[in-house]
Short mmCIF file of C-alpha atoms in Angstrom, two decimals:
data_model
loop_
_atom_site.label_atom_id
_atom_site.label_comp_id
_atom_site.label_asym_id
_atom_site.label_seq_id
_atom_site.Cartn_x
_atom_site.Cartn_y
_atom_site.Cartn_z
CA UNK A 5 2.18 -31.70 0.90
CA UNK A 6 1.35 -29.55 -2.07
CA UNK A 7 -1.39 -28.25 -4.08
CA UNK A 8 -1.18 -25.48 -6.61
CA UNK A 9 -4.05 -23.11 -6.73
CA UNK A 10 -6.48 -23.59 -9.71
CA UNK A 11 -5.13 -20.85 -12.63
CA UNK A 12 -8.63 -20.69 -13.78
CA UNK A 13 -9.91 -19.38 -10.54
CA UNK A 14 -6.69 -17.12 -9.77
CA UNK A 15 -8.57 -13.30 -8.73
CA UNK A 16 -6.32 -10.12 -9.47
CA UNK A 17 -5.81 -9.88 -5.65
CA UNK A 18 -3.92 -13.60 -5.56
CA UNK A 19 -1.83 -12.53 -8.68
CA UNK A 20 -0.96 -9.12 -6.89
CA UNK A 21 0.18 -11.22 -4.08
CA UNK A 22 2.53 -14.00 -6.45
CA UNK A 23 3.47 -11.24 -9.01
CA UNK A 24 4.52 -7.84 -6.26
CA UNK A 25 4.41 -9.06 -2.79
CA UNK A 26 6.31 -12.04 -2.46
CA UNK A 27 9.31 -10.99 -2.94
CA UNK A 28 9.07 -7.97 -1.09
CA UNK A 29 7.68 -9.72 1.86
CA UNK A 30 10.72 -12.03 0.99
CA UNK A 31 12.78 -9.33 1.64
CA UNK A 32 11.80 -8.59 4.96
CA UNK A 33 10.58 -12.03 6.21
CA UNK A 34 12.88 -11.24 9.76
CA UNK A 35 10.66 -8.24 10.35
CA UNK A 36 7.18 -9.54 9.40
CA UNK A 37 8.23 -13.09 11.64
CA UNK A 38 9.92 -11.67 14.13
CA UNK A 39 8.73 -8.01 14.89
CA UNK A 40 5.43 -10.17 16.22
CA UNK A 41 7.19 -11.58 18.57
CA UNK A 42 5.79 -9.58 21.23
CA UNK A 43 1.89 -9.88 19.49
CA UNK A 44 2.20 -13.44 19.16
CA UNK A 45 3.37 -13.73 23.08
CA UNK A 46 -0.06 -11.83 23.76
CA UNK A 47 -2.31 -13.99 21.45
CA UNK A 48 -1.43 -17.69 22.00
CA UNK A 49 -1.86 -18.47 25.04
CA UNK A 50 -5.19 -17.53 24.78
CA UNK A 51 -6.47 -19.25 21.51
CA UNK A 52 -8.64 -22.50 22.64
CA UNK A 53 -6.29 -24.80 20.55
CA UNK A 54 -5.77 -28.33 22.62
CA UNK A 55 -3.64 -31.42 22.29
CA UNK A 56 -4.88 -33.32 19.85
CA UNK A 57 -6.66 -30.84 18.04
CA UNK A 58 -7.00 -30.97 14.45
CA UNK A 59 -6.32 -27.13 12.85
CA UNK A 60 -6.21 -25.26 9.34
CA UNK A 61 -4.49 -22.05 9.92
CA UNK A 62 -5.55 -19.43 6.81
CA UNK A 63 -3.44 -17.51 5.29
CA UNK A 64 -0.63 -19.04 7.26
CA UNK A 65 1.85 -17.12 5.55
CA UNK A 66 5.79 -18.29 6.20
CA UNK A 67 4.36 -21.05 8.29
CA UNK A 68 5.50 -19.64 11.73
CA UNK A 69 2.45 -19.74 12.80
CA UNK A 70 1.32 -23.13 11.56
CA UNK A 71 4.60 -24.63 13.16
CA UNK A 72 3.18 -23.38 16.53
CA UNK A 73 0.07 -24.60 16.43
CA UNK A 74 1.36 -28.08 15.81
CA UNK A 75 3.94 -28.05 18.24
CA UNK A 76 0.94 -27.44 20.70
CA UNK A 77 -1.58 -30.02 19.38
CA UNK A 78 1.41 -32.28 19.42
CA UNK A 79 1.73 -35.59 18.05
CA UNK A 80 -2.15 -36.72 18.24
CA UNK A 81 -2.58 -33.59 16.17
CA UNK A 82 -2.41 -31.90 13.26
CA UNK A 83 -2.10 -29.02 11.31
CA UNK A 84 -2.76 -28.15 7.85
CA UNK A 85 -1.67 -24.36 6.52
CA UNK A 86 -3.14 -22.32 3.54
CA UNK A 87 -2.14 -19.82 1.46
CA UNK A 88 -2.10 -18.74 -1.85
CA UNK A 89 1.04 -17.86 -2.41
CA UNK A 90 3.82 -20.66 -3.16
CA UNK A 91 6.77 -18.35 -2.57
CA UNK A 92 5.87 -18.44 1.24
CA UNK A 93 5.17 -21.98 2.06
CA UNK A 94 8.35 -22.79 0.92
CA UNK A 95 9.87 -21.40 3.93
CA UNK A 96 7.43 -23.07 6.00
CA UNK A 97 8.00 -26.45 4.49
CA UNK A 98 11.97 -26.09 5.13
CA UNK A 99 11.51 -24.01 8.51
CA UNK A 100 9.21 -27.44 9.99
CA UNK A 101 12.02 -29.69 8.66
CA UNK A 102 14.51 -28.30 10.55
CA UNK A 103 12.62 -28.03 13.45
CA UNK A 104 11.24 -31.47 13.14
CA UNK A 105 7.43 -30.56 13.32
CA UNK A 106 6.41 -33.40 11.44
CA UNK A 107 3.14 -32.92 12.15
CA UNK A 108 2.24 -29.68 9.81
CA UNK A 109 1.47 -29.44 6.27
CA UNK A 110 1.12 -26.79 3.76
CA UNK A 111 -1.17 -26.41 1.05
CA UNK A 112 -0.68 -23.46 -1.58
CA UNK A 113 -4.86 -22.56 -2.16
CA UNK A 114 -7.36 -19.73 -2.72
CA UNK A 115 -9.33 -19.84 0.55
CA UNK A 116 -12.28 -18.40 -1.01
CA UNK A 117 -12.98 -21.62 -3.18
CA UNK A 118 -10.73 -24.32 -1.60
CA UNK A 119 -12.96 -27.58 -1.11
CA UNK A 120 -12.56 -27.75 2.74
CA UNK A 121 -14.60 -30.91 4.57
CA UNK A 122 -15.63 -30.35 8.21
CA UNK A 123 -12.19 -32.05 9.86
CA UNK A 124 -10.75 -29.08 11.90
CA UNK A 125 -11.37 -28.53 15.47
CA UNK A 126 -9.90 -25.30 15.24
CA UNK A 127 -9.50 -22.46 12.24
CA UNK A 128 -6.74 -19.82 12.67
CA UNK A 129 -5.98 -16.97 10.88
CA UNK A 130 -3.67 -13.79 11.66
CA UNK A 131 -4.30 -11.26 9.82
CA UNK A 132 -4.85 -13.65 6.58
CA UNK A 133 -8.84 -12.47 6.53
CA UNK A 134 -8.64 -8.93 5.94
CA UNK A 135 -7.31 -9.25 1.97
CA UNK A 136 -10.36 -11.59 0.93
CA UNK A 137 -12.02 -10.28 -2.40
CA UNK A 138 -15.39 -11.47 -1.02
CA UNK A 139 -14.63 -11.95 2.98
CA UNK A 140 -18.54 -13.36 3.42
CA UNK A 141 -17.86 -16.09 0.74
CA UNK A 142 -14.38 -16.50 2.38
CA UNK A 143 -15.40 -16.82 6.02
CA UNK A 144 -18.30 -19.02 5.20
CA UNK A 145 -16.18 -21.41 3.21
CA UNK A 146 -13.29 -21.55 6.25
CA UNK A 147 -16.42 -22.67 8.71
CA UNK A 148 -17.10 -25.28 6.14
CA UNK A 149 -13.35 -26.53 7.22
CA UNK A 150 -15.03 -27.26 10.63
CA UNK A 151 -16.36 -29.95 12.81
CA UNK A 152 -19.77 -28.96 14.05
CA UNK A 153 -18.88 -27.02 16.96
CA UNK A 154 -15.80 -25.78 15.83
CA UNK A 155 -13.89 -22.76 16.48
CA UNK A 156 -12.85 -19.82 14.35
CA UNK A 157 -10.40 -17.69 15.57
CA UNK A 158 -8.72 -14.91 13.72
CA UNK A 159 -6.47 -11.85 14.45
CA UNK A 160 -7.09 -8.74 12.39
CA UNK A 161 -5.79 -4.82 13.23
CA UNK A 162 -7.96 -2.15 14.54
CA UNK A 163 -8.03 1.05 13.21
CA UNK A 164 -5.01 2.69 11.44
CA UNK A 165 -5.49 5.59 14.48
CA UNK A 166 -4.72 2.93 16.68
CA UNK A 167 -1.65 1.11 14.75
CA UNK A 168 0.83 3.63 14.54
CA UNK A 169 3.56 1.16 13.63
CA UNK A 170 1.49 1.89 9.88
CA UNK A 171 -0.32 5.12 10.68
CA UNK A 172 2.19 7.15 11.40
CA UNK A 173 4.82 6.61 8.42
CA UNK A 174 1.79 7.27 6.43
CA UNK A 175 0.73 10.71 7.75
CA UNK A 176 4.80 11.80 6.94
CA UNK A 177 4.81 10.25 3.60
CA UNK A 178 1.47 11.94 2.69
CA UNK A 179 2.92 15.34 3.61
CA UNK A 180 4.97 14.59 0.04
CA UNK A 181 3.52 12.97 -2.15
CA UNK A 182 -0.17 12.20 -3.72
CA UNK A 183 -2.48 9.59 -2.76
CA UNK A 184 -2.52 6.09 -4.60
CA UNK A 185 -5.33 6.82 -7.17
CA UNK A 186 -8.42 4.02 -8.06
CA UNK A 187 -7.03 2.69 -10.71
CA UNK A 188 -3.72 1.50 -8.42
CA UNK A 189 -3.11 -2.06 -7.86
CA UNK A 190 -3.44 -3.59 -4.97
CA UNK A 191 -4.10 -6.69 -2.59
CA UNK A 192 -7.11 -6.24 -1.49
CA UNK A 193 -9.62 -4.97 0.74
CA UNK A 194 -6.65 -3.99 3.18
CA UNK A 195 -5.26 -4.47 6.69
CA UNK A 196 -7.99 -2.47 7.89
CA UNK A 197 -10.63 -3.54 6.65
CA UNK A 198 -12.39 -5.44 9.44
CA UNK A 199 -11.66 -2.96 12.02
CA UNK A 200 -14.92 -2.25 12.96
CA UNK A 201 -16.34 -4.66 15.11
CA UNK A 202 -19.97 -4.11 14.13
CA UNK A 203 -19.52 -5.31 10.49
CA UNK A 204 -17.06 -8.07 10.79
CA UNK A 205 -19.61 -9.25 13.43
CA UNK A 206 -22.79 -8.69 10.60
CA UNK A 207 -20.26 -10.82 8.34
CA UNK A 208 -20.04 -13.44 10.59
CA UNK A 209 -23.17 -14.16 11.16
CA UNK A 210 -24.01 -14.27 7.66
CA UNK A 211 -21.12 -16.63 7.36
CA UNK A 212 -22.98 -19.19 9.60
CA UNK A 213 -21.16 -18.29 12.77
CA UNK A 214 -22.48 -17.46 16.01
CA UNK A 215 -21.32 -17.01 19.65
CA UNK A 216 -18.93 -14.20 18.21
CA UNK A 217 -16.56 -12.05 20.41
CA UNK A 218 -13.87 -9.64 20.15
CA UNK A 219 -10.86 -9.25 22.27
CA UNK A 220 -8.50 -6.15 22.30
CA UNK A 221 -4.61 -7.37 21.62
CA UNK A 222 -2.21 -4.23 22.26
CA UNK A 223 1.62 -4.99 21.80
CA UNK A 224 4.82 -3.33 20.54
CA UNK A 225 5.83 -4.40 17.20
CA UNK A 226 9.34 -4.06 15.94
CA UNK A 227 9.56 -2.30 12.63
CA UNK A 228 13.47 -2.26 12.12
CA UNK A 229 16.63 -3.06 13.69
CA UNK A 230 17.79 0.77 13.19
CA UNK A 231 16.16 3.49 11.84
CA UNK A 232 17.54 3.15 8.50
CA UNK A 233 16.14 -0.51 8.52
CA UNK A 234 12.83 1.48 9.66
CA UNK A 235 12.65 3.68 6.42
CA UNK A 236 13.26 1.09 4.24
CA UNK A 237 11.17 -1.02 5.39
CA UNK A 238 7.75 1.48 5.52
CA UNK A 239 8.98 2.55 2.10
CA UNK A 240 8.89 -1.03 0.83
CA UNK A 241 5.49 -2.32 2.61
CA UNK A 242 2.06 -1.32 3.82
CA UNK A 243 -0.10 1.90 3.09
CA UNK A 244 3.26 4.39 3.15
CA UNK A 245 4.57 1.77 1.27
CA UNK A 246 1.83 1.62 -0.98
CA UNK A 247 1.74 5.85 -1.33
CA UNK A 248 5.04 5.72 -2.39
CA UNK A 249 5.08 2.98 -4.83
CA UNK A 250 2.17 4.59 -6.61
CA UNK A 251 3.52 8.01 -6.84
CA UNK A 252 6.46 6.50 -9.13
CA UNK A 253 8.86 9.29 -10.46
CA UNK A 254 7.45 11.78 -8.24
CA UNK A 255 8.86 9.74 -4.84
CA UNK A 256 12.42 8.94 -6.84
CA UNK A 257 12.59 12.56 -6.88
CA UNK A 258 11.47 13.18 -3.57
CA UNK A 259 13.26 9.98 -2.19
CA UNK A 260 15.89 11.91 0.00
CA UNK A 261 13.78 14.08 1.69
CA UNK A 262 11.13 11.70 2.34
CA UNK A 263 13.75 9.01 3.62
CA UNK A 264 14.89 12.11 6.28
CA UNK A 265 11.75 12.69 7.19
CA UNK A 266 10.73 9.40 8.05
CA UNK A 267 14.29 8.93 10.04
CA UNK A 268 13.67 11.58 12.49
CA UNK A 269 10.51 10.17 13.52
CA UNK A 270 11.07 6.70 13.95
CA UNK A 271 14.41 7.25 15.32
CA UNK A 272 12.67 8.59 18.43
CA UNK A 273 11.02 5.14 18.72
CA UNK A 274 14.35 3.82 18.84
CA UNK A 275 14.87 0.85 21.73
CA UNK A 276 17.48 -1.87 22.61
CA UNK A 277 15.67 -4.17 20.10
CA UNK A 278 15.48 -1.46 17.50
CA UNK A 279 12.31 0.68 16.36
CA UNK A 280 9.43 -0.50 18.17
CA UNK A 281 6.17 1.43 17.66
CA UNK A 282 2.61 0.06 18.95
CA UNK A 283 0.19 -2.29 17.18
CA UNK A 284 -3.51 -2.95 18.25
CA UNK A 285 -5.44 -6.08 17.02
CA UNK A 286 -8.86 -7.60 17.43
CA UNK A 287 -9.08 -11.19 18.49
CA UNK A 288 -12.45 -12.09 16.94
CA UNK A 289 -13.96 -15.89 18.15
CA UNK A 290 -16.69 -17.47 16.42
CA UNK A 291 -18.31 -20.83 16.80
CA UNK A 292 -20.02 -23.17 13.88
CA UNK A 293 -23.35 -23.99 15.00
CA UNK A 294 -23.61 -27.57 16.59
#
């Protein structure tokens, strides 16, 4: 199943995404998939997702996490994943074929507008919510996806103090080069921008939700198979990432220096699954009203 998002109501944030991202993330699909690992094994079990359920997972991403939700609604259920960005849900399309999850679907959409009707049992997101232009509009629209009495989960990371796995290539890289300026690029409001409890729970409730909660997810998160793997991979993605890009000439000159700098310190994260450094999450539950 496909469905291309409306052109006329593409926002500079989507186009950032299609345009810059893609490919990058593209590029290092096995990290973003698989360094979870060890976060996903902390928040499934616990989402209140049952067989038969009927879910929209936002943001969904490569699909990975679509696939699992339908392989544990199983056949009586169903699951329907969202993003805006084509280039991804291509992989999830072809990854559910060859693990015969017939039961999942992928639709390529702008949450913030996308005409949802109140079908879903359940609405997932990890770490989909924090990019939305207008996350009240956004959030309010995904309840809209619900049955009355539905359930919104969604994973989003703490502070950057707390998710060193981004904070701490950051605090090298800054030691070189400038910060990105306002007129920079970018996809959005962040990864950390519903970190604070207290106003993604004000959000919520102007969404339309209530019984809201937060849980605390702490896991290691793999951020290369080497170290090497490790530079590249902060230099390519997330806010060092973003430092550097920004900076332009100034980090091709400083490349080498940088690069060493950022190998000595994530070499001494360096374990038998490669360069593991810790992530914290909030696992925020919300109801729609009855």
């Amino acid at each position: 199943m496909s469905e291309a998002v409306n052109q006329d109501e593409r926002n500079e944030y989507v186009d950032f995404w299609n345009e810059f991202l893609v490919p990058k993330f593209v590029r290092w699909r096995h990290i973003l998939v698989d360094g979870l690992t060890h976060h996903s094994e902390r928040v499934f079990p616990k989402l209140p997702v049952r067989e038969g359920d009927h879910v929209v997972d936002v943001g969904c991403g490569f699909g990975d996490t679509a696939i699992e939700l339908a392989r544990r609604v199983g056949p009586k259920g169903s699951v329907l994943g969202i993003d805006c960005c084509e280039g991804f849900l291509a992989f999830g399309r072809e990854d559910a074929r060859k693990a015969q999850v017939e039961n999942v679907s992928f639709v390529e959409a702008d949450v913030q507008n996308h005409p949802f009707e109140p079908t879903f049992d359940f609405c997932f997101s990890r770490f989909g919510t924090q990019f939305f232009e207008n996350p009240v509009a956004a959030l309010r629209n995904m309840r809209k996806s619900l049955k009355p009495g539905g359930t919104m989960t969604m994973i989003v990371w703490r502070d950057i103090e707390d998710n060193p796995w981004l904070g701490l290539p950051k605090s090298i890289i800054k030691d070189f080069l400038p910060p990105p300026g306002e007129d920079a690029r970018t996809c959005g409001p962040g990864p950390f921008s519903m970190a604070d409890s207290d106003v993604v729970t004000k959000q919520l409730e102007v969404a339309g939700y209530d019984d809201i909660s937060f849980e605390r997810i702490d896991a290691p998160l793999l951020v290369g198979r080497n170290a090497d793997e490790a530079v590249d991979f902060q230099l390519a993605l997330g806010p060092a990432g973003e430092v550097y890009r920004e900076a332009g000439e100034i980090a091709e000159h400083r490349h080498d220096e940088i690069a060493a700098a950022l190998k000595r310190e994530l070499a001494r994260h360096e374990t038998e699954e490669g360069i593991v450094l810790g992530s914290s999450s909030w696992m925020v539950t919300a109801r729609n009203p009855a």
